[in-house]
PDB file of C-alpha atoms in Angstrom:
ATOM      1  CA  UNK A   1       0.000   0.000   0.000  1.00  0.00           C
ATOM      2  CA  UNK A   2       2.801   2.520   0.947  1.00  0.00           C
ATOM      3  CA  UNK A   3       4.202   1.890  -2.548  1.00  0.00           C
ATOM      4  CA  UNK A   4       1.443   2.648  -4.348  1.00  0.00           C
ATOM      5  CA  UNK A   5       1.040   5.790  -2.382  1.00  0.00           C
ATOM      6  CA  UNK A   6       5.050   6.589  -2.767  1.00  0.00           C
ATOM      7  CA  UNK A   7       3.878   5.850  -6.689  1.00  0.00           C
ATOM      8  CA  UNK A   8       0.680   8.003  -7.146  1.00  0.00           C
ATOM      9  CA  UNK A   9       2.574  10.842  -5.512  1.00  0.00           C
ATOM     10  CA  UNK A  10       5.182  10.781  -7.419  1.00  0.00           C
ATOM     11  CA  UNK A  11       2.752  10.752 -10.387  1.00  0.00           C
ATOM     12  CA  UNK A  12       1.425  14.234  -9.207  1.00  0.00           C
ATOM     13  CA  UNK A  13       4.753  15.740  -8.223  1.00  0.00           C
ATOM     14  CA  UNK A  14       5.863  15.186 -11.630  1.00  0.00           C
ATOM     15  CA  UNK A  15       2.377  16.472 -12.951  1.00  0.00           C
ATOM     16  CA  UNK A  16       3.329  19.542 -10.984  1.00  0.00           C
ATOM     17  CA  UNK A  17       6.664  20.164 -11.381  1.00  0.00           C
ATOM     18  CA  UNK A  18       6.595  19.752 -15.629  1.00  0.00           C
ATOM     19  CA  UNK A  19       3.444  23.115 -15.053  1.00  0.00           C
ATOM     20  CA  UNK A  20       5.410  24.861 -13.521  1.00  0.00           C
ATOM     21  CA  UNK A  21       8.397  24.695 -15.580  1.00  0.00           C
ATOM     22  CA  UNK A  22       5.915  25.731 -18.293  1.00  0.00           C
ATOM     23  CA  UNK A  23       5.249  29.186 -16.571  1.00  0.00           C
ATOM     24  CA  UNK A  24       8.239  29.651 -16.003  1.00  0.00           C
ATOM     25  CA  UNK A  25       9.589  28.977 -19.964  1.00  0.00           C
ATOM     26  CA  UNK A  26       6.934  31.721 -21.181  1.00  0.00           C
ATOM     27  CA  UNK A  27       7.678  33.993 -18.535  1.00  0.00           C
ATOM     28  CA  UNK A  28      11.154  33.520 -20.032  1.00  0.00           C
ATOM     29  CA  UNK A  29      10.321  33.845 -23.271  1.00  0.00           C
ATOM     30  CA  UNK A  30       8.871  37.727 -22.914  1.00  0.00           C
ATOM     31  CA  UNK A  31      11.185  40.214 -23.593  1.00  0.00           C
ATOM     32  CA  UNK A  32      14.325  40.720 -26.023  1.00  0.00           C
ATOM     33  CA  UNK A  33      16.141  37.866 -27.906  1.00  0.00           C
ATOM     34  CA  UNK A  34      18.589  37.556 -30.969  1.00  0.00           C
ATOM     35  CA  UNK A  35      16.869  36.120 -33.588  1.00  0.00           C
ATOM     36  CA  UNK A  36      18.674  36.239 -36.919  1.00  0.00           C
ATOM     37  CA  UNK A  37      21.652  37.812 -38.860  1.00  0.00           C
ATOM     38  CA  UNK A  38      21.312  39.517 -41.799  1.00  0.00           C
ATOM     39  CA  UNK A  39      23.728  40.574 -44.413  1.00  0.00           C
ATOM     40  CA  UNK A  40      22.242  44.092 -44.508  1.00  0.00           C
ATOM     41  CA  UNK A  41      19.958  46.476 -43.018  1.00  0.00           C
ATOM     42  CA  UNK A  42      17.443  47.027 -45.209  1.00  0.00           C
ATOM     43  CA  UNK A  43      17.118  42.638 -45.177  1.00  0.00           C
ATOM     44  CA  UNK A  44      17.245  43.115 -41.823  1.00  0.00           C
ATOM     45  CA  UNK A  45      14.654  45.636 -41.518  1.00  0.00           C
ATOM     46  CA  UNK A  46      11.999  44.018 -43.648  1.00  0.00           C
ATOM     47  CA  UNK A  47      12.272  40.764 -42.082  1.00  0.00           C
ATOM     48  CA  UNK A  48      11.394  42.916 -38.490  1.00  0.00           C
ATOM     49  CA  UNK A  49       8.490  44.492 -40.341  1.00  0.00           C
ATOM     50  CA  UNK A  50       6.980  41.384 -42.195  1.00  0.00           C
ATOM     51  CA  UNK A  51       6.918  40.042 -38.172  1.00  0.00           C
ATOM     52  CA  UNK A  52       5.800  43.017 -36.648  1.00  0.00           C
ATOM     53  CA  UNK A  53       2.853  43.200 -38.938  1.00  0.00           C
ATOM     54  CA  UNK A  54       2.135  39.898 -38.429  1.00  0.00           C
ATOM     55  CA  UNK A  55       1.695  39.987 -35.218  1.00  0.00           C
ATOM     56  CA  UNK A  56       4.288  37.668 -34.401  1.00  0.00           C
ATOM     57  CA  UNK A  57       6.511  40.107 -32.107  1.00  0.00           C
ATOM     58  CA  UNK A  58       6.003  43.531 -30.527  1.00  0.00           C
ATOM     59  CA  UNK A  59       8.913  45.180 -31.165  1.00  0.00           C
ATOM     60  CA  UNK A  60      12.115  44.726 -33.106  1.00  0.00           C
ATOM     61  CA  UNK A  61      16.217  46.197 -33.810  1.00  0.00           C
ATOM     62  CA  UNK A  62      18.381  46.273 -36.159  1.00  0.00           C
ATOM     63  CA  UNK A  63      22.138  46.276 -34.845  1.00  0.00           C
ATOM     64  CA  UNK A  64      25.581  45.808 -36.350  1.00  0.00           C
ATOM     65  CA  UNK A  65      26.704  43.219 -35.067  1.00  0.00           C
ATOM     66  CA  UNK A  66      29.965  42.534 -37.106  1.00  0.00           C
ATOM     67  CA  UNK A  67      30.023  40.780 -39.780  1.00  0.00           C
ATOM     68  CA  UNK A  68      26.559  41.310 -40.240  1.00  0.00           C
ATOM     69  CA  UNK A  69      23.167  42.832 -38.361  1.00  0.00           C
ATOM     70  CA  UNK A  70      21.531  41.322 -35.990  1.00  0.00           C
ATOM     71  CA  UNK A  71      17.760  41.108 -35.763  1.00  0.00           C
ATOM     72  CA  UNK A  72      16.655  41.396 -32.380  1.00  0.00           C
ATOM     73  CA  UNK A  73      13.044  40.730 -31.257  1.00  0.00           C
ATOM     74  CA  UNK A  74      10.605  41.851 -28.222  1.00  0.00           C
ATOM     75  CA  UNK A  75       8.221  39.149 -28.224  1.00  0.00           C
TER      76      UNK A  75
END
């Protein structure tokens, strides 16, 4: 009987323990993040724009980041 217990316990612990690790991924996942390098700005900017107006991010930047620019996005 105590095994089953020890079992069924573990069962929810688990349960628990892989939620929570999901909040805590997308409360990870807010905020500012390299996404992709691009050989030039204006690549660089209308990949940022074709997600912005998708709706896909919030924000994005364009930075040299040498040898190319890197896209950076605010999701």
């Amino acid at each position: 009987m105590a095994a089953a217990f020890l079992t069924a316990g573990g069962a929810f612990l688990s349960a628990a323990s892989a939620e929570a690790g999901s909040t805590r991924q997308s409360h990870a996942a807010a905020g500012w993040s390299p996404y992709k390098n691009y050989a030039t700005h204006a690549a660089c900017q209308r990949e940022g724009g074709e997600l912005l107006n998708a709706g896909i991010i919030q924000d994005y930047d364009c930075s040299w980041d040498s040898p190319y620019w890197l896209l950076s996005v605010y999701r």
